[in-house]
């Protein structure tokens, strides 16, 4: 039986950054789905919730903020893994998230290595916490 790949939903209104993140993840064997705002991110998540292992959420987006999206995702699928990205590291929300769980925060601008370090941490914990059939294999650079 073929082992499943991880799938990451990337929600960011900046198309260039969204594509950069998706390309970087794909280069490491991770399947990606993109969404341009919180509303479409929620729709995509609900249509694919059983196969999404991690959601990367920009904090500042039109229609629905990343924080509101994350709260809705958590309500719909408790324990969902979320990586928050933002250029506003000094916001109260980002500081609070970072204090509680620093591995769930990535401040812009970031390098591919920093992105993959955070994603690796979060996906590894997805395997540890009841995602049988999923495997994580680090690709060598």
XYZ file of N, CA, C and O in Angstrom:
564
model
N 0.839 -1.180 0.000
C 0.000 0.000 0.000
C 0.888 1.249 0.000
O 1.843 1.345 0.747
N 0.554 2.215 -0.849
C 1.337 3.435 -0.955
C 1.079 4.333 0.245
O -0.054 4.498 0.681
N 2.152 4.921 0.782
C 2.014 5.818 1.920
C 1.521 7.179 1.451
O 1.885 7.646 0.386
N 0.691 7.784 2.264
C 0.128 9.081 1.925
C 1.132 10.191 2.192
O 1.933 10.106 3.107
N 1.043 11.246 1.391
C 1.828 12.440 1.639
C 1.038 13.347 2.566
O -0.172 13.235 2.684
N 1.754 14.277 3.164
C 1.080 15.310 3.934
C 0.464 16.319 2.977
O 0.970 16.530 1.879
N -0.600 16.960 3.433
C -1.233 18.033 2.665
C -1.318 19.266 3.548
O -1.768 19.185 4.692
N -0.881 20.395 2.996
C -0.887 21.664 3.717
C -1.741 22.667 2.948
O -1.574 22.835 1.741
N -2.643 23.315 3.663
C -3.438 24.408 3.110
C -2.718 25.708 3.425
O -2.400 25.975 4.589
N -2.449 26.514 2.394
C -1.758 27.792 2.556
C -2.758 28.907 2.258
O -3.242 29.019 1.133
N -3.059 29.718 3.277
C -4.035 30.793 3.122
C -3.329 32.130 3.315
O -2.918 32.469 4.434
N -3.168 32.861 2.217
C -2.501 34.162 2.250
C -3.006 34.983 1.079
O -3.090 34.468 -0.045
N -3.340 36.244 1.334
C -3.854 37.099 0.269
C -2.756 37.599 -0.670
O -3.060 38.059 -1.766
N -1.506 37.495 -0.284
C -0.390 37.886 -1.154
C -0.047 36.705 -2.056
O 0.555 35.720 -1.604
N -0.445 36.794 -3.323
C -0.281 35.669 -4.254
C 1.172 35.224 -4.372
O 1.455 34.025 -4.388
N 2.105 36.161 -4.435
C 3.519 35.802 -4.596
C 4.022 35.002 -3.398
O 4.731 34.004 -3.565
N 3.656 35.413 -2.198
C 4.090 34.690 -1.004
C 3.410 33.332 -0.925
O 4.048 32.323 -0.603
N 2.125 33.293 -1.228
C 1.390 32.018 -1.209
C 2.046 31.023 -2.163
O 2.298 29.874 -1.802
N 2.371 31.468 -3.368
C 3.018 30.594 -4.355
C 4.409 30.178 -3.910
O 4.816 29.028 -4.095
N 5.166 31.096 -3.313
C 6.495 30.776 -2.797
C 6.413 29.655 -1.766
O 7.156 28.675 -1.820
N 5.498 29.796 -0.813
C 5.331 28.794 0.248
C 4.905 27.456 -0.356
O 5.467 26.406 -0.020
N 3.952 27.499 -1.257
C 3.467 26.262 -1.870
C 4.567 25.579 -2.683
O 4.720 24.350 -2.615
N 5.350 26.352 -3.424
C 6.453 25.774 -4.205
C 7.510 25.154 -3.300
O 8.027 24.075 -3.580
N 7.823 25.837 -2.214
C 8.832 25.314 -1.282
C 8.351 24.004 -0.654
O 9.108 23.039 -0.568
N 7.121 23.958 -0.221
C 6.580 22.734 0.369
C 6.555 21.603 -0.659
O 6.941 20.468 -0.355
N 6.121 21.910 -1.869
C 6.055 20.898 -2.931
C 7.447 20.349 -3.245
O 7.596 19.154 -3.524
N 8.466 21.196 -3.161
C 9.829 20.731 -3.433
C 10.319 19.746 -2.374
O 11.295 19.041 -2.581
N 9.623 19.680 -1.248
C 9.939 18.727 -0.176
C 8.925 17.588 -0.117
O 8.810 16.887 0.887
N 8.144 17.423 -1.180
C 7.222 16.295 -1.260
C 5.916 16.473 -0.523
O 5.213 15.499 -0.248
N 5.565 17.710 -0.196
C 4.339 17.982 0.544
C 3.293 18.501 -0.432
O 3.537 19.452 -1.178
N 2.122 17.899 -0.428
C 1.021 18.363 -1.273
C 0.477 19.667 -0.698
O 0.426 19.839 0.519
N 0.082 20.582 -1.582
C -0.421 21.870 -1.120
C -1.731 22.227 -1.795
O -2.021 21.795 -2.903
N -2.501 23.037 -1.075
C -3.715 23.645 -1.594
C -3.622 25.113 -1.188
O -3.241 25.411 -0.055
N -3.981 26.031 -2.080
C -3.894 27.445 -1.760
C -5.251 28.111 -1.710
O -6.199 27.682 -2.367
N -5.326 29.169 -0.919
C -6.526 29.998 -0.842
C -6.086 31.442 -0.628
O -5.112 31.701 0.078
N -6.820 32.382 -1.247
C -6.420 33.784 -1.261
C -6.972 34.630 -0.112
O -6.559 35.765 0.059
N -7.879 34.089 0.671
C -8.415 34.839 1.809
C -9.054 33.865 2.797
O -9.171 32.670 2.515
N -9.454 34.403 3.928
C -10.005 33.556 4.977
C -11.280 32.833 4.583
O -11.464 31.656 4.914
N -12.174 33.521 3.880
C -13.421 32.887 3.466
C -13.171 31.695 2.547
O -13.718 30.605 2.752
N -12.354 31.901 1.524
C -12.069 30.782 0.613
C -11.231 29.717 1.312
O -11.384 28.528 1.032
N -10.379 30.136 2.240
C -9.610 29.163 3.016
C -10.506 28.239 3.810
O -10.287 27.026 3.873
N -11.545 28.804 4.414
C -12.492 27.992 5.174
C -13.239 27.033 4.255
O -13.396 25.854 4.576
N -13.666 27.512 3.095
C -14.357 26.652 2.139
C -13.478 25.484 1.700
O -13.926 24.334 1.665
N -12.226 25.792 1.356
C -11.294 24.748 0.920
C -11.045 23.762 2.052
O -11.033 22.545 1.850
N -10.880 24.271 3.264
C -10.649 23.402 4.415
C -11.817 22.450 4.625
O -11.628 21.246 4.807
N -13.031 22.980 4.585
C -14.205 22.145 4.822
C -14.363 21.075 3.746
O -14.787 19.958 4.038
N -13.986 21.393 2.525
C -14.092 20.421 1.434
C -12.998 19.361 1.501
O -13.136 18.289 0.901
N -11.908 19.640 2.245
C -10.754 18.738 2.276
C -10.284 18.413 3.688
O -9.158 17.964 3.875
N -11.120 18.630 4.685
C -10.685 18.555 6.080
C -10.002 17.244 6.465
O -9.102 17.226 7.278
N -10.418 16.139 5.887
C -9.846 14.846 6.262
C -8.435 14.640 5.729
O -7.711 13.801 6.242
N -8.049 15.391 4.715
C -6.708 15.197 4.173
C -5.743 16.322 4.500
O -4.564 16.222 4.215
N -6.216 17.403 5.133
C -5.342 18.524 5.473
C -4.697 18.270 6.831
O -5.377 18.070 7.830
N -3.368 18.278 6.826
C -2.603 18.003 8.041
C -2.131 19.266 8.745
O -1.833 19.239 9.938
N -2.034 20.359 7.996
C -1.525 21.617 8.531
C -2.127 22.751 7.717
O -2.303 22.614 6.503
N -2.420 23.863 8.402
C -2.892 25.066 7.722
C -1.913 26.184 8.043
O -1.616 26.441 9.214
N -1.399 26.821 7.004
C -0.538 27.995 7.169
C -1.419 29.208 6.898
O -2.006 29.331 5.821
N -1.528 30.090 7.896
C -2.478 31.196 7.854
C -1.763 32.521 8.030
O -1.053 32.720 9.019
N -1.980 33.433 7.076
C -1.525 34.815 7.233
C -2.479 35.493 8.214
O -3.694 35.290 8.154
N -1.942 36.291 9.107
C -2.786 36.916 10.125
C -3.657 38.043 9.573
O -4.789 38.210 10.000
N -3.129 38.833 8.637
C -3.875 39.978 8.117
C -4.337 39.702 6.691
O -3.531 39.674 5.768
N -5.645 39.495 6.552
C -6.229 39.217 5.235
C -7.583 39.898 5.137
O -8.228 40.150 6.156
N -8.028 40.171 3.910
C -9.373 40.727 3.743
C -10.445 39.672 4.031
O -10.153 38.476 4.027
N -11.625 40.122 4.288
C -12.815 39.299 4.517
C -12.812 38.621 5.875
O -13.734 38.789 6.644
N -11.812 37.824 6.178
C -11.726 37.134 7.467
C -10.261 37.115 7.877
O -9.413 36.661 7.124
N -9.970 37.603 9.072
C -8.575 37.622 9.523
C -8.062 36.201 9.749
O -8.850 35.261 9.908
N -6.760 36.065 9.773
C -6.170 34.761 10.040
C -6.546 34.227 11.411
O -6.753 33.026 11.596
N -6.638 35.123 12.375
C -7.010 34.707 13.727
C -8.448 34.183 13.757
O -8.733 33.158 14.369
N -9.358 34.881 13.063
C -10.743 34.412 12.992
C -10.843 33.086 12.233
O -11.582 32.184 12.624
N -10.072 32.974 11.148
C -10.058 31.724 10.391
C -9.557 30.582 11.258
O -10.164 29.511 11.305
N -8.466 30.809 11.972
C -7.907 29.763 12.829
C -8.910 29.325 13.900
O -9.052 28.127 14.173
N -9.620 30.278 14.467
C -10.626 29.941 15.485
C -11.737 29.078 14.876
O -12.191 28.106 15.489
N -12.149 29.420 13.664
C -13.199 28.650 12.995
C -12.704 27.256 12.626
O -13.432 26.264 12.769
N -11.454 27.160 12.167
C -10.889 25.843 11.845
C -10.822 24.965 13.089
O -11.167 23.780 13.046
N -10.384 25.552 14.188
C -10.285 24.813 15.453
C -11.667 24.368 15.918
O -11.825 23.260 16.440
N -12.666 25.192 15.706
C -14.042 24.829 16.088
C -14.539 23.663 15.243
O -15.196 22.756 15.741
N -14.180 23.669 13.967
C -14.649 22.628 13.043
C -13.842 21.339 13.126
O -14.358 20.266 12.823
N -12.549 21.470 13.493
C -11.685 20.290 13.605
C -10.715 20.523 14.767
O -9.585 20.964 14.579
N -11.169 20.243 15.989
C -10.322 20.478 17.162
C -8.956 19.800 17.019
O -8.856 18.666 16.551
N -7.923 20.542 17.383
C -6.571 20.011 17.314
C -5.886 20.215 15.978
O -4.736 19.789 15.809
N -6.552 20.871 15.026
C -5.933 21.106 13.726
C -4.622 21.871 13.931
O -4.533 22.761 14.776
N -3.596 21.500 13.188
C -2.291 22.154 13.279
C -2.321 23.428 12.441
O -2.697 23.403 11.268
N -1.916 24.550 13.058
C -1.924 25.834 12.378
C -0.574 26.511 12.574
O -0.062 26.574 13.697
N -0.024 27.019 11.472
C 1.181 27.845 11.506
C 0.762 29.248 11.118
O 0.225 29.466 10.032
N 0.980 30.200 12.028
C 0.610 31.586 11.793
C 1.799 32.321 11.199
O 2.900 32.262 11.753
N 1.580 33.034 10.081
C 2.647 33.854 9.505
C 2.179 35.299 9.491
O 0.999 35.583 9.256
N 3.112 36.215 9.777
C 2.741 37.620 9.827
C 3.983 38.494 9.774
O 5.053 38.093 10.223
N 3.793 39.672 9.242
C 4.830 40.691 9.285
C 4.653 41.589 10.501
O 5.431 42.502 10.729
N 3.637 41.324 11.299
C 3.305 42.127 12.483
C 3.650 41.374 13.757
O 2.779 40.995 14.525
N 4.919 41.146 13.993
C 5.345 40.372 15.156
C 5.062 41.026 16.480
O 5.032 40.365 17.516
N 4.819 42.332 16.466
C 4.581 43.035 17.719
C 3.095 43.168 18.054
O 2.725 43.844 18.998
N 2.235 42.477 17.303
C 0.803 42.524 17.630
C 0.539 41.694 18.884
O 1.248 40.726 19.170
N -0.482 42.064 19.609
C -0.837 41.346 20.833
C -1.165 39.893 20.526
O -0.743 38.986 21.248
N -1.888 39.657 19.434
C -2.263 38.284 19.070
C -1.023 37.441 18.783
O -0.903 36.320 19.280
N -0.105 37.968 17.980
C 1.100 37.203 17.640
C 1.966 36.957 18.867
O 2.506 35.871 19.040
N 2.101 37.965 19.714
C 2.880 37.786 20.941
C 2.268 36.710 21.823
O 2.977 35.889 22.401
N 0.954 36.703 21.929
C 0.263 35.707 22.749
C 0.468 34.293 22.195
O 0.778 33.362 22.946
N 0.279 34.136 20.884
C 0.478 32.822 20.261
C 1.913 32.368 20.440
O 2.185 31.218 20.782
N 2.857 33.291 20.233
C 4.274 32.946 20.340
C 4.642 32.525 21.759
O 5.429 31.600 21.953
N 4.061 33.182 22.764
C 4.334 32.802 24.159
C 3.810 31.402 24.452
O 4.443 30.613 25.144
N 2.648 31.075 23.931
C 2.036 29.774 24.197
C 2.697 28.654 23.411
O 2.809 27.534 23.899
N 3.096 28.961 22.173
C 3.569 27.907 21.288
C 4.420 28.512 20.170
O 3.934 28.718 19.058
N 5.674 28.790 20.464
C 6.562 29.508 19.540
C 6.707 28.815 18.187
O 6.873 29.471 17.163
N 6.602 27.491 18.159
C 6.755 26.768 16.886
C 5.597 27.018 15.934
O 5.667 26.685 14.757
N 4.528 27.629 16.417
C 3.362 27.899 15.579
C 3.384 29.296 14.972
O 2.414 29.719 14.357
N 4.504 30.019 15.111
C 4.619 31.380 14.611
C 5.836 31.496 13.705
O 6.920 31.011 14.037
N 5.653 32.156 12.561
C 6.758 32.441 11.642
C 6.577 33.872 11.151
O 5.551 34.196 10.548
N 7.554 34.712 11.473
C 7.461 36.119 11.113
C 8.048 36.381 9.737
O 9.086 35.822 9.372
N 7.360 37.225 8.972
C 7.820 37.644 7.652
C 8.839 38.765 7.826
O 8.684 39.575 8.737
N 9.810 38.862 6.974
C 10.147 37.907 5.909
C 10.860 36.695 6.509
O 11.527 36.802 7.531
N 10.705 35.549 5.881
C 11.367 34.349 6.364
C 12.045 33.644 5.200
O 11.697 33.851 4.047
N 13.014 32.816 5.536
C 13.756 32.054 4.535
C 13.148 30.657 4.415
O 12.500 30.180 5.345
N 13.381 30.000 3.286
C 12.836 28.647 3.105
C 13.211 27.690 4.238
O 12.382 26.896 4.663
N 14.425 27.791 4.742
C 14.848 26.899 5.821
C 14.023 27.085 7.081
O 13.668 26.114 7.754
N 13.701 28.331 7.405
C 12.877 28.606 8.591
C 11.462 28.073 8.398
O 10.873 27.499 9.323
N 10.934 28.245 7.196
C 9.607 27.703 6.886
C 9.598 26.196 7.064
O 8.726 25.645 7.746
N 10.567 25.524 6.470
C 10.577 24.060 6.536
C 10.830 23.560 7.957
O 10.302 22.519 8.345
N 11.593 24.299 8.747
C 11.809 23.905 10.143
C 10.490 23.899 10.907
O 10.169 22.945 11.607
N 9.707 24.966 10.747
C 8.409 25.046 11.438
C 7.449 23.977 10.927
O 6.767 23.310 11.699
N 7.384 23.820 9.613
C 6.475 22.836 9.024
C 6.858 21.434 9.485
O 5.995 20.630 9.848
N 8.143 21.141 9.493
C 8.626 19.829 9.947
C 8.208 19.568 11.389
O 7.716 18.487 11.715
N 8.390 20.569 12.253
C 7.992 20.418 13.661
C 6.508 20.097 13.777
O 6.110 19.178 14.499
N 5.699 20.861 13.088
C 4.253 20.688 13.213
C 3.762 19.397 12.569
O 2.888 18.728 13.117
N 4.320 19.028 11.432
C 3.906 17.772 10.805
C 4.396 16.569 11.600
O 3.706 15.563 11.682
N 5.564 16.665 12.192
C 6.058 15.571 13.033
C 5.148 15.361 14.223
O 4.873 14.230 14.606
N 4.630 16.453 14.785
C 3.709 16.303 15.910
C 2.363 15.772 15.427
O 1.662 15.103 16.170
N 2.007 16.017 14.161
C 0.768 15.433 13.621
C 0.886 13.924 13.564
O -0.067 13.207 13.855
N 2.064 13.419 13.212
C 2.292 11.971 13.184
C 2.242 11.424 14.600
O 1.637 10.400 14.864
N 2.854 12.143 15.536
C 2.903 11.685 16.915
C 1.533 11.615 17.559
O 1.301 10.830 18.450
N 0.630 12.482 17.121
C -0.674 12.557 17.754
C -1.769 11.971 16.888
O -2.706 12.630 16.494
N -1.630 10.700 16.564
C -2.750 9.970 16.012
C -3.007 10.118 14.535
O -4.139 10.082 14.117
N -2.003 10.297 13.722
C -2.220 10.315 12.285
C -1.607 9.059 11.695
O -0.620 9.121 10.992
N -2.177 7.891 11.997
C -1.617 6.653 11.471
C -1.662 6.646 9.950
O -2.546 7.237 9.351
N -0.682 5.991 9.360
C -0.633 5.909 7.909
C 0.113 7.056 7.275
O 0.439 7.028 6.111
N 0.389 8.088 8.035
C 1.136 9.230 7.525
C 2.589 9.067 7.933
O 2.886 8.616 9.026
N 3.460 9.420 7.051
C 4.876 9.350 7.378
C 5.527 10.665 7.044
O 5.086 11.383 6.163
N 6.561 10.966 7.756
C 7.330 12.167 7.490
C 8.743 11.738 7.140
O 9.411 11.085 7.923
N 9.150 12.085 5.964
C 10.514 11.798 5.535
C 11.143 13.105 5.145
O 10.678 13.779 4.231
N 12.179 13.484 5.863
C 12.883 14.708 5.526
C 13.654 14.502 4.258
O 14.406 13.542 4.129
N 13.456 15.400 3.321
C 14.203 15.351 2.082
C 15.553 15.995 2.330
O 15.646 17.003 3.002
N 16.596 15.434 1.781
C 17.901 16.062 1.953
C 18.006 17.242 0.993
O 17.513 17.202 -0.107
N 18.643 18.295 1.483
C 18.747 19.529 0.678
C 19.838 19.434 -0.362
O 20.754 18.722 -0.292
